mmCIF file of C-alpha atoms in Angstrom:
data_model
loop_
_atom_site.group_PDB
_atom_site.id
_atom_site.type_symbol
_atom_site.label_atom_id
_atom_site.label_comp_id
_atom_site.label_asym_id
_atom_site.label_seq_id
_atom_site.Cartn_x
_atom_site.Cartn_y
_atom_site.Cartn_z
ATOM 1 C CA UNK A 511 23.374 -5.098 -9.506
ATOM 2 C CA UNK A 512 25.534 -8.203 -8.804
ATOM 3 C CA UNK A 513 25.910 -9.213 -4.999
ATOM 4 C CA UNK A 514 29.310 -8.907 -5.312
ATOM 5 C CA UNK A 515 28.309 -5.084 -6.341
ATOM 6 C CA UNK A 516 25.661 -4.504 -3.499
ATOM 7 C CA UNK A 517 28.281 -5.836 -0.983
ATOM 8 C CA UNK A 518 30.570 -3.341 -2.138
ATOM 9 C CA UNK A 519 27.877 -0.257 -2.389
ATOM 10 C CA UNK A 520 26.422 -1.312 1.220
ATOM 11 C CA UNK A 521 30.454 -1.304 2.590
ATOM 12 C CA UNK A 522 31.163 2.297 1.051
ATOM 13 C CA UNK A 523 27.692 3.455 1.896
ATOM 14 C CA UNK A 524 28.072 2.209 5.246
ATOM 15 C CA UNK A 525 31.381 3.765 5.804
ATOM 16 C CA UNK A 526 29.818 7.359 4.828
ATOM 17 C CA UNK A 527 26.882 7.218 7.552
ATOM 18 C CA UNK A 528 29.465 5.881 10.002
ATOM 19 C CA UNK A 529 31.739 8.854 9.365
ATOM 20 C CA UNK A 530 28.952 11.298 8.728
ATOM 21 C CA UNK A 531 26.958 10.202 11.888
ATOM 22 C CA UNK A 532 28.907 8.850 14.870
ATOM 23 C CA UNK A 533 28.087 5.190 14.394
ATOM 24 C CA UNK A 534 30.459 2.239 14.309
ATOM 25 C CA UNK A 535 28.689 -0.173 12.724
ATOM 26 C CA UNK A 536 29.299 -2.997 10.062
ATOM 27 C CA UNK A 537 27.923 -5.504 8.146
ATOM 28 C CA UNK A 538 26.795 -8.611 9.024
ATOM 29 C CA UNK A 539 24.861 -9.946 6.434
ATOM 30 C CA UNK A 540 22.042 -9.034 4.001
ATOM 31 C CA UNK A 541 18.355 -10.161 4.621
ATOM 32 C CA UNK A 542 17.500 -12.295 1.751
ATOM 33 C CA UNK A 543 14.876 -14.481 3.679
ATOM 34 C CA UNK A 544 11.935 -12.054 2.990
ATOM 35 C CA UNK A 545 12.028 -10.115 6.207
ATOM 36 C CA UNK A 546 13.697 -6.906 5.674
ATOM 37 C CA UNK A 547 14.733 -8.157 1.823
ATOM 38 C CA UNK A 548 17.519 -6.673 0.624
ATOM 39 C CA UNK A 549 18.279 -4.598 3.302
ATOM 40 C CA UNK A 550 21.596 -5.539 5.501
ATOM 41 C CA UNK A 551 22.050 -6.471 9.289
ATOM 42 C CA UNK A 552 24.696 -4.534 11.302
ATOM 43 C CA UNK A 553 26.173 -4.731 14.450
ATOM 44 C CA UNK A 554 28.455 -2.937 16.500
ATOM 45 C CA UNK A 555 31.363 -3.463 19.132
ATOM 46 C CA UNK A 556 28.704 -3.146 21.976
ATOM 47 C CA UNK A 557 26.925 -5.518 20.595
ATOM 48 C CA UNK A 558 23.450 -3.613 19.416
ATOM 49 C CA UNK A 559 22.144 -4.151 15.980
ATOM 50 C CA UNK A 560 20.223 -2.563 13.207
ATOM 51 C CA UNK A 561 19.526 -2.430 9.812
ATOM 52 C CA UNK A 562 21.288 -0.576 6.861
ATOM 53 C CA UNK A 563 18.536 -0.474 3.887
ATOM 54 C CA UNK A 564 19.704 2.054 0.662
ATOM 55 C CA UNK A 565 18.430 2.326 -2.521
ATOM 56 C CA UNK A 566 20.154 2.150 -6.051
ATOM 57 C CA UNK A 567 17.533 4.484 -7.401
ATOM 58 C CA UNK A 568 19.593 7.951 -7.071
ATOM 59 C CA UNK A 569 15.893 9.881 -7.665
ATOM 60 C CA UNK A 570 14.832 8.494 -4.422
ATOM 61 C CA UNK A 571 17.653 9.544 -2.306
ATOM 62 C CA UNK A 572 15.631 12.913 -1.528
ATOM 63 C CA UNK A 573 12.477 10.741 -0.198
ATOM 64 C CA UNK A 574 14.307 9.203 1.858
ATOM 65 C CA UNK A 575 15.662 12.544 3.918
ATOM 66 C CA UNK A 576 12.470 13.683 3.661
ATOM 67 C CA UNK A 577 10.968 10.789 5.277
ATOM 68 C CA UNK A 578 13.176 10.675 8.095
ATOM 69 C CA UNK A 579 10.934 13.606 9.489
ATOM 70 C CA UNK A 580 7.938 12.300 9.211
ATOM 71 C CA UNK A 581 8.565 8.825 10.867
ATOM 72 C CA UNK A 582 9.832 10.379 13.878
ATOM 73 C CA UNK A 583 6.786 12.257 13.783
ATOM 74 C CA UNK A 584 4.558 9.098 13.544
ATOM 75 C CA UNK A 585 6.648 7.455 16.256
ATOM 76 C CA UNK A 586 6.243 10.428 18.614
ATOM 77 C CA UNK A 587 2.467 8.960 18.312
ATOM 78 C CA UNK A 588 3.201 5.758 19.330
ATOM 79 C CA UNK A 589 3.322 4.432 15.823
ATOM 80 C CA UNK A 590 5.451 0.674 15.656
ATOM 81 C CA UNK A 591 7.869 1.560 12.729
ATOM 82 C CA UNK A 592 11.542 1.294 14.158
ATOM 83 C CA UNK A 593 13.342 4.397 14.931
ATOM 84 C CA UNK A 594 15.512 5.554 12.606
ATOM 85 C CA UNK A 595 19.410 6.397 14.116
ATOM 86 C CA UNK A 596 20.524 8.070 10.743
ATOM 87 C CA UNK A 597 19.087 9.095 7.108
ATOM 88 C CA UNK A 598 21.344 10.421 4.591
ATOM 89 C CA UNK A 599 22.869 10.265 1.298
ATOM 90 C CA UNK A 600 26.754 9.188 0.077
ATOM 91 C CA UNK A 601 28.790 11.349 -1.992
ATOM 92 C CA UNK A 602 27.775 8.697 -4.938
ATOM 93 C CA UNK A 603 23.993 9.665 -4.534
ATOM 94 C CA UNK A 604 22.727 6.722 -3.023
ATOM 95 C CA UNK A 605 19.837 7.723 -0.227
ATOM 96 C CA UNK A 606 20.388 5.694 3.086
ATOM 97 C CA UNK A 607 19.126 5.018 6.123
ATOM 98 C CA UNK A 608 20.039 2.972 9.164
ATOM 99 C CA UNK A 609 16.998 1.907 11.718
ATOM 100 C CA UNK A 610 16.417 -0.356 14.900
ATOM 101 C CA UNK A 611 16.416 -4.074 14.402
ATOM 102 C CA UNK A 612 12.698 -4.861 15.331
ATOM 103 C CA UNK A 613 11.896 -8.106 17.056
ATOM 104 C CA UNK A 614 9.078 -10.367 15.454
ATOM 105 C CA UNK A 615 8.911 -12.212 12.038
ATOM 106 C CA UNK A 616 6.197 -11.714 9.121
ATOM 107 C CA UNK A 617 2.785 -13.757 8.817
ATOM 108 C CA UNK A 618 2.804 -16.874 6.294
ATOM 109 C CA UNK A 619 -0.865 -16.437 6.096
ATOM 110 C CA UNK A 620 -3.141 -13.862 7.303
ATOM 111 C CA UNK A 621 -5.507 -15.141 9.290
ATOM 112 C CA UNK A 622 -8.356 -13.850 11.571
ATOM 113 C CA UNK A 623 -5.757 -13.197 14.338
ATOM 114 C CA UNK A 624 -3.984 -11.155 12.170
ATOM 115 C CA UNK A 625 -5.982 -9.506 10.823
ATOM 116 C CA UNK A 626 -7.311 -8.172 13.736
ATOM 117 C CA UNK A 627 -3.851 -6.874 14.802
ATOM 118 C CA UNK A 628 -3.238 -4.977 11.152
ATOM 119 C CA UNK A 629 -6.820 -3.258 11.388
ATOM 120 C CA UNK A 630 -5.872 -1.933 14.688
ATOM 121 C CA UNK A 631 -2.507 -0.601 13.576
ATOM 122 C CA UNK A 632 -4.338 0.377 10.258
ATOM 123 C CA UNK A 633 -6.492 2.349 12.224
ATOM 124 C CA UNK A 634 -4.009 4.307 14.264
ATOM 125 C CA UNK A 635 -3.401 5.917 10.860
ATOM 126 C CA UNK A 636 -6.626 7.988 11.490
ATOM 127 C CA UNK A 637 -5.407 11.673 11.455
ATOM 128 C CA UNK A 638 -1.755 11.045 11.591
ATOM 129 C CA UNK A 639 -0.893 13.160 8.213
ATOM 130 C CA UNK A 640 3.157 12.985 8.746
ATOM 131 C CA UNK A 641 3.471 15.015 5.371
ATOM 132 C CA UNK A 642 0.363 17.102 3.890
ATOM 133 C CA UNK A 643 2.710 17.618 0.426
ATOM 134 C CA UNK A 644 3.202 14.294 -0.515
ATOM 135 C CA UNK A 645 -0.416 13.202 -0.842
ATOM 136 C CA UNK A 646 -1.407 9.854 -2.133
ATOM 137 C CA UNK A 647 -4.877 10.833 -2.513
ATOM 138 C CA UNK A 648 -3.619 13.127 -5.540
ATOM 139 C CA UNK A 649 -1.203 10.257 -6.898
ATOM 140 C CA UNK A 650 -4.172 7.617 -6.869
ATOM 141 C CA UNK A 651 -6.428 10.594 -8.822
ATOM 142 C CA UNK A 652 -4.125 11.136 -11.315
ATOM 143 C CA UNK A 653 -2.886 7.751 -12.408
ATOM 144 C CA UNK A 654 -7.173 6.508 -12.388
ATOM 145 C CA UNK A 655 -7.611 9.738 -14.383
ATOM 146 C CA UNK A 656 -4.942 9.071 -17.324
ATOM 147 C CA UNK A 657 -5.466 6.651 -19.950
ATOM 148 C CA UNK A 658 -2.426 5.272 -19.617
ATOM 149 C CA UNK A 659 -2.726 2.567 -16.602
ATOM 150 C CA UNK A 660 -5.568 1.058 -18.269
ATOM 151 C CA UNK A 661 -3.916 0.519 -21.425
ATOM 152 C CA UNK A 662 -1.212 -0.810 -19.909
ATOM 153 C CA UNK A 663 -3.434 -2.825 -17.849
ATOM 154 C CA UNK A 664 -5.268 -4.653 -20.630
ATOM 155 C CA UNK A 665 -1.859 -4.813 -22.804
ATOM 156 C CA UNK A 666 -0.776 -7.275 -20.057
ATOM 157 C CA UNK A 667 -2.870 -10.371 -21.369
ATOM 158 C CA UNK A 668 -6.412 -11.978 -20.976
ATOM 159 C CA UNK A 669 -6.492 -11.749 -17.511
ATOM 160 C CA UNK A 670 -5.399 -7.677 -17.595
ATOM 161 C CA UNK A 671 -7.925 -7.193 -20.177
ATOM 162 C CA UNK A 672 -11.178 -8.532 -17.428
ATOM 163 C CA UNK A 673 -9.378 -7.221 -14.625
ATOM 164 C CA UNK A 674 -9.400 -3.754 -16.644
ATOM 165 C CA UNK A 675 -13.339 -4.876 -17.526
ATOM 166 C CA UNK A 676 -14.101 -5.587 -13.610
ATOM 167 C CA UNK A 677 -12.979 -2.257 -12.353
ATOM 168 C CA UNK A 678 -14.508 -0.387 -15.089
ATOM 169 C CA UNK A 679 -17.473 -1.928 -13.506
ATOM 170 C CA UNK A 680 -16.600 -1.918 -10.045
ATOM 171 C CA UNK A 681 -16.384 2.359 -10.005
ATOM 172 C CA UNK A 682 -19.609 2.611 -12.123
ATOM 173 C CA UNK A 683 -21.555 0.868 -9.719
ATOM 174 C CA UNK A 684 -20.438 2.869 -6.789
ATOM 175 C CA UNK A 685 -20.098 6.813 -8.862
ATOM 176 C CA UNK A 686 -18.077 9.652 -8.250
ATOM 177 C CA UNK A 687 -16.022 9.476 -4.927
ATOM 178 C CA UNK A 688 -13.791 11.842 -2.853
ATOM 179 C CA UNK A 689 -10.497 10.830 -1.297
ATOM 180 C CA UNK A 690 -9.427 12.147 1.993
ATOM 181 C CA UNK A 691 -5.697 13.377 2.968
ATOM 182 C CA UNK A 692 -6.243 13.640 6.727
ATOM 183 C CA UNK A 693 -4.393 9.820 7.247
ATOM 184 C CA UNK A 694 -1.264 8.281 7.476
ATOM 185 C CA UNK A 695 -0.341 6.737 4.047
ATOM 186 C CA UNK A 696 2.763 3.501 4.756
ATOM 187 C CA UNK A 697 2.206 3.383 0.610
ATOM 188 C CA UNK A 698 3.295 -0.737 0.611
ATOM 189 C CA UNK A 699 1.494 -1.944 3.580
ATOM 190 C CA UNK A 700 1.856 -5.521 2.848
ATOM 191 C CA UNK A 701 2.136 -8.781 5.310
ATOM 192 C CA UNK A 702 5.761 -8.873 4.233
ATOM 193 C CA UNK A 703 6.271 -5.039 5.554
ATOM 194 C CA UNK A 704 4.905 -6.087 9.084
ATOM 195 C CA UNK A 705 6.688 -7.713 11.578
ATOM 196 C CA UNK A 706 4.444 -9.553 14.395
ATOM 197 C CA UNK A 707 5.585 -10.664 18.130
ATOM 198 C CA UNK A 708 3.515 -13.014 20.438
ATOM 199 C CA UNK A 709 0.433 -10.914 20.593
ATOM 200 C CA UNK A 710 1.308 -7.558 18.766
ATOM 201 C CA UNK A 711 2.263 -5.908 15.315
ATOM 202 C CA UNK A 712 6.501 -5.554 16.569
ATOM 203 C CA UNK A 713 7.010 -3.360 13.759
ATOM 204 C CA UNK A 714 5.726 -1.652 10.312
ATOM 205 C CA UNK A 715 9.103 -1.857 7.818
ATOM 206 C CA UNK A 716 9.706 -0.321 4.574
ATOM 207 C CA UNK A 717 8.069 2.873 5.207
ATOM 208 C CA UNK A 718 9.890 5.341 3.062
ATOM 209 C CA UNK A 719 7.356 6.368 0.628
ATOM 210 C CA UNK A 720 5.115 7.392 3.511
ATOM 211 C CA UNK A 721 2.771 9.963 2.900
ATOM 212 C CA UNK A 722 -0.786 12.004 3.286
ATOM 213 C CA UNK A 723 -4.040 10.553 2.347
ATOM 214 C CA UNK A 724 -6.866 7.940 3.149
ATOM 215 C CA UNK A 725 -5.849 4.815 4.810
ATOM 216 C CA UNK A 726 -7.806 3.062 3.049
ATOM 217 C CA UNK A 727 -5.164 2.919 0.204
ATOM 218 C CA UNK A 728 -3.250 1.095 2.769
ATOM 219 C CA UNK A 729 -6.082 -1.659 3.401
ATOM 220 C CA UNK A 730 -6.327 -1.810 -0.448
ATOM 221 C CA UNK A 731 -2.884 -2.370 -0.496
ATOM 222 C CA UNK A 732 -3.098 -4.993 2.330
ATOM 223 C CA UNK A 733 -6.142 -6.822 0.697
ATOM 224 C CA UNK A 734 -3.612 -7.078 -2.893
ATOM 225 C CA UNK A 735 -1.473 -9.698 -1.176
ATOM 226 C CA UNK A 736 -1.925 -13.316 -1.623
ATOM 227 C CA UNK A 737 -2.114 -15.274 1.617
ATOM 228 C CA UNK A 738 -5.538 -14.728 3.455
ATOM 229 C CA UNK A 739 -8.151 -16.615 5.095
ATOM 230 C CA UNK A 740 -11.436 -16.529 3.814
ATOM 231 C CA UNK A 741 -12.763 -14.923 7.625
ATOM 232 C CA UNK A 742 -9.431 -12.641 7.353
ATOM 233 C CA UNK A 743 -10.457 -10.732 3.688
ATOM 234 C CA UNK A 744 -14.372 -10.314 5.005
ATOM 235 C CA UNK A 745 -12.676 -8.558 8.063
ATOM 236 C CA UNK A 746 -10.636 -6.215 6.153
ATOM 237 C CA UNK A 747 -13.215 -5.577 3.030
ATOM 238 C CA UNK A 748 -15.645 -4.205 6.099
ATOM 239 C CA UNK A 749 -13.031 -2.655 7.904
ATOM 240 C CA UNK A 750 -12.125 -0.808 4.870
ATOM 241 C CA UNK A 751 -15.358 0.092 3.914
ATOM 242 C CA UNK A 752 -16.233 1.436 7.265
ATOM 243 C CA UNK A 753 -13.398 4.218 6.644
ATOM 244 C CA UNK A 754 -14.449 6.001 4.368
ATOM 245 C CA UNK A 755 -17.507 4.310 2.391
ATOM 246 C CA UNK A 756 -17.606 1.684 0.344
ATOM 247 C CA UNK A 757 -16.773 3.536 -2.381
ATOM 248 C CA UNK A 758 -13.218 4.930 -1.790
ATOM 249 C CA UNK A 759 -11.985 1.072 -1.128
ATOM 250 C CA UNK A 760 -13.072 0.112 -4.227
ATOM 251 C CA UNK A 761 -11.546 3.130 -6.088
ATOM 252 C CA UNK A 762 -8.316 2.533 -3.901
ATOM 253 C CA UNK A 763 -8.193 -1.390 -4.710
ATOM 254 C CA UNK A 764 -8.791 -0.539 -8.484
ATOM 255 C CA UNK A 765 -6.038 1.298 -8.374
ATOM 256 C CA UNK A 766 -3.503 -0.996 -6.546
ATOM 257 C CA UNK A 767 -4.508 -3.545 -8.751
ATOM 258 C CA UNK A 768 -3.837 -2.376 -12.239
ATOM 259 C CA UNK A 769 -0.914 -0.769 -10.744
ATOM 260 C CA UNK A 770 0.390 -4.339 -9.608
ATOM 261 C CA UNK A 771 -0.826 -5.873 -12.611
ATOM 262 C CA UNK A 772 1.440 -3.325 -14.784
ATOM 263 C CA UNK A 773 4.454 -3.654 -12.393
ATOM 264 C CA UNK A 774 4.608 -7.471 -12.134
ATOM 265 C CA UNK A 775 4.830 -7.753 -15.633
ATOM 266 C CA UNK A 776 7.053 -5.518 -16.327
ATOM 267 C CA UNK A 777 9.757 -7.130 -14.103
ATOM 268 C CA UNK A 778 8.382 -10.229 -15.205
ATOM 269 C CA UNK A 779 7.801 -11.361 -11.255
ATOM 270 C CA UNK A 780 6.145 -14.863 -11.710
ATOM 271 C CA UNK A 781 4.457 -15.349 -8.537
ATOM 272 C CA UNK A 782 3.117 -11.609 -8.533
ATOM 273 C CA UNK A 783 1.858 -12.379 -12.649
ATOM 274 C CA UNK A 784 0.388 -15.447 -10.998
ATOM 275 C CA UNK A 785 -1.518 -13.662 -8.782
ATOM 276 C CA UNK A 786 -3.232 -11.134 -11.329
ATOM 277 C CA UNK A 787 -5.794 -13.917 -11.326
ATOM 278 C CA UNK A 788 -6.778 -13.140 -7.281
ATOM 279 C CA UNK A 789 -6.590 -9.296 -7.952
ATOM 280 C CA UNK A 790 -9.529 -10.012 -10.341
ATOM 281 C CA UNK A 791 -11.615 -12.376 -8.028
ATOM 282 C CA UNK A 792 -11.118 -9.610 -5.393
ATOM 283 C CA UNK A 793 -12.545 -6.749 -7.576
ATOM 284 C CA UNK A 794 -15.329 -9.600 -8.243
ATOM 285 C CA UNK A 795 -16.141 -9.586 -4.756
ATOM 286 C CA UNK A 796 -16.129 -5.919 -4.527
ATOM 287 C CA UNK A 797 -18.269 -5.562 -7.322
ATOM 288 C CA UNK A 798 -20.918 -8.537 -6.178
ATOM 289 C CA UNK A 799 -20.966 -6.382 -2.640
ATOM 290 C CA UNK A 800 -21.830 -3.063 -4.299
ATOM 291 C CA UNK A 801 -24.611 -4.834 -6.516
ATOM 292 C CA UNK A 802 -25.709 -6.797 -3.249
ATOM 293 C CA UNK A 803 -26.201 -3.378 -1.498
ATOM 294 C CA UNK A 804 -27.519 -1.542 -4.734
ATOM 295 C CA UNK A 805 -30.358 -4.518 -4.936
ATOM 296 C CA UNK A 806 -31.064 -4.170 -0.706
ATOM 297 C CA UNK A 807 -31.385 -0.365 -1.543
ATOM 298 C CA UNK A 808 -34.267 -0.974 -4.488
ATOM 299 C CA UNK A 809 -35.794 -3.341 -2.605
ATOM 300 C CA UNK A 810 -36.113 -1.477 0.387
ATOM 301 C CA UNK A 811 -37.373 1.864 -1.345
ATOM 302 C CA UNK A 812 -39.401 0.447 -4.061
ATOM 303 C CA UNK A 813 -42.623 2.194 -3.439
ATOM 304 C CA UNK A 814 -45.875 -0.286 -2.906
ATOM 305 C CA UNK A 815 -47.249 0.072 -6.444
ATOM 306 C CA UNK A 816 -43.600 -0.725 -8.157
ATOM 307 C CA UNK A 817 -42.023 2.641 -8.319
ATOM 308 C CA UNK A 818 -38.826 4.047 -7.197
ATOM 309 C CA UNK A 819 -38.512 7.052 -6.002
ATOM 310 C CA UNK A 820 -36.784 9.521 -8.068
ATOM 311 C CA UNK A 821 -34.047 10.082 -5.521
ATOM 312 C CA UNK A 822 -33.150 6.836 -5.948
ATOM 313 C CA UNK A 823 -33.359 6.497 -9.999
ATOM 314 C CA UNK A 824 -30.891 9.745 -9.823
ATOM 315 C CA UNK A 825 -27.695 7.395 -8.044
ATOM 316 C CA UNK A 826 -29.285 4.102 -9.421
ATOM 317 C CA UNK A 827 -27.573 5.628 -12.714
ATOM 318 C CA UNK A 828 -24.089 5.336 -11.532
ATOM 319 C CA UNK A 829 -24.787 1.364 -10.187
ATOM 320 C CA UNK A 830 -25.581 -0.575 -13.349
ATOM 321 C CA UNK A 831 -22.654 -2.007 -15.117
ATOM 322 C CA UNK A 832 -24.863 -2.266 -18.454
ATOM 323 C CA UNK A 833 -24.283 0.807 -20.428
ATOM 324 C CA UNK A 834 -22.970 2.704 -17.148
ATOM 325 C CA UNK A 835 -20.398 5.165 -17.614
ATOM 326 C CA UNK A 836 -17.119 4.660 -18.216
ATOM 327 C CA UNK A 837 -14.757 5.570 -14.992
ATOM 328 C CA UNK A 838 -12.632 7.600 -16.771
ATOM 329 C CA UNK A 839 -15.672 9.739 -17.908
ATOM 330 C CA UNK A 840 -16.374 10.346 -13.608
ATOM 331 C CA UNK A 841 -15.125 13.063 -12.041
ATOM 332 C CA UNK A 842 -13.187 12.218 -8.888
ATOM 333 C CA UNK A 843 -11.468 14.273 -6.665
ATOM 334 C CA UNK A 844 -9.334 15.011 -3.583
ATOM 335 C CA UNK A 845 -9.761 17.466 -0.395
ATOM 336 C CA UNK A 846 -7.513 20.274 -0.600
ATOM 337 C CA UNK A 847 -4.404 20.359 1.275
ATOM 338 C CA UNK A 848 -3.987 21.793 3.847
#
């Protein structure tokens, strides 16, 4: 759509929540400096502001009622996600929703500082299920389980093809695992979708495709952006790994990444095709942790005269990459809903 087209869409759509909810607002401008991107600025005659965001996708209109619920819910816990004054959709199908401006600005770079602060907001996720039916644990299953991602994956180029290779690897060495559904799911927490001010995380943005799950999609998520200090990712790999096990972040990560690697290039998004290459060092890293854990394991239980105990041949046979299963071959599975 044009920006001559948006303007006009975020004018009618604008008028419609106005009418439909009470508010006088109007437009000020749209965000196009990364903060909020896309989304529009309002303001009223008192003076307050907030933020218009709607989506061109019609399908998505629904999600975006149906969120409304469950960030109140999450907000009611103390959550930092801006609270939303009115969720809707026009009479042209476009879903809508119009939130507090939060204060703060996004992170260049994550660095230890920050990623202290995310880990702590990360972790109020714990238990704070805002929707049991939309679970993220059951989206991650099924797209690992299909055939389809990875083909898609490796179709991408050289680099798709070893990232494909590397996570292959990556959930052999670590076996079967089970996602939880007890958590908060944000579904794109990225540095871009969090706001910081002075000392504290000001606001979590772009939370509409919220969900059920494990958080630790969200800190594979996190760890798929770009900018991080070396101190920063060895913060949030142990953070995520303490969640759950080691095991669900690396099944989590695969996932984001091929996921990524497919939708970057099929946008053709240069910097996010440019950074296929880190996706693939980070599985690396995952994988060289697992092995560096599977060899402190055999060491430590390798019997005097050279054996290992049979106990620890039986999961042994999920860690090798050389001819270890193929993940698609696993089974892996969710916790019922509720």
């Amino acid at each position: 759509m044009s920006d001559e087209g948006d303007t006009r869409t975020a004018q009618a759509v604008l008028r419609e929540a106005n009418h439909t909810h009470g508010e006088q607002f109007r437009l000020l401008r749209r965000f196009d400096d990364g903060v909020q991107s896309g989304a529009w600025l309002l303001t009223d005659d008192t003076g307050r502001q907030a933020v218009l965001k709607w989506s061109p996708d019609l399908s998505w209109a629904p999600q975006i009622e149906r969120a409304a619920t469950g960030v109140a819910k999450i907000r009611a816990a103390g959550y930092p996600t801006p609270a939303w004054l009115a969720a809707g959709t026009s009479t042209d199908g476009f879903g809508y929703q119009i939130q507090e401006l939060a204060p703060g600005h996004t992170a260049p770079q994550v660095t230890a500082h920050e990623a202290r602060l995310l880990i702590g907001v990360l972790e109020m996720h714990a238990g704070l299920d805002p929707d049991p039916q939309r679970c993220w644990s059951e989206f991650v299953t099924t797209r690992m389980a299909g055939e389809d991602l990875w083909r898609q994956t490796a179709g991408t180029g050289p680099t798709g093809r070893d990232l494909v290779d590397a996570c292959e690897r990556l959930l052999a060495a670590h076996g079967p695992v089970t996602l939880p559904t007890e958590d908060l799911v944000h579904g794109d927490f990225r540095p871009g979708n969090i706001l910081f001010d002075a000392d504290r995380v000001s606001g979590v943005i772009d939370i509409e495709a919220l969900g059920s799950g494990t958080r630790v999609f969200d800190y594979a998520t996190l760890l798929s952006a770009h900018d991080f200090t070396p101190e920063a990712l060895e913060m949030l790999y142990d953070a995520g790994e303490q969640v759950a096990g080691p095991g669900v972040l690396a099944y989590c990560f695969a996932q984001v990444a091929l996921d990524l690697t497919v939708f970057v290039h099929r946008r053709n998004l240069r910097l996010g095709i440019q950074n296929v290459g880190k996706l693939l060092e980070r599985t690396l890293v995952l994988l060289q942790r697992a092995e560096g854990r599977a060899e402190a394991l055999t060491a430590a239980d390798t019997l005097p005269w050279g054996k290992t105990p049979r106990s620890r041949r039986r999961s042994a046979a999920f860690r090798g990459p050389a001819g270890a299963p193929s993940v698609r071959d696993m089974t892996v599975s969710t916790w019922e809903q509720p």
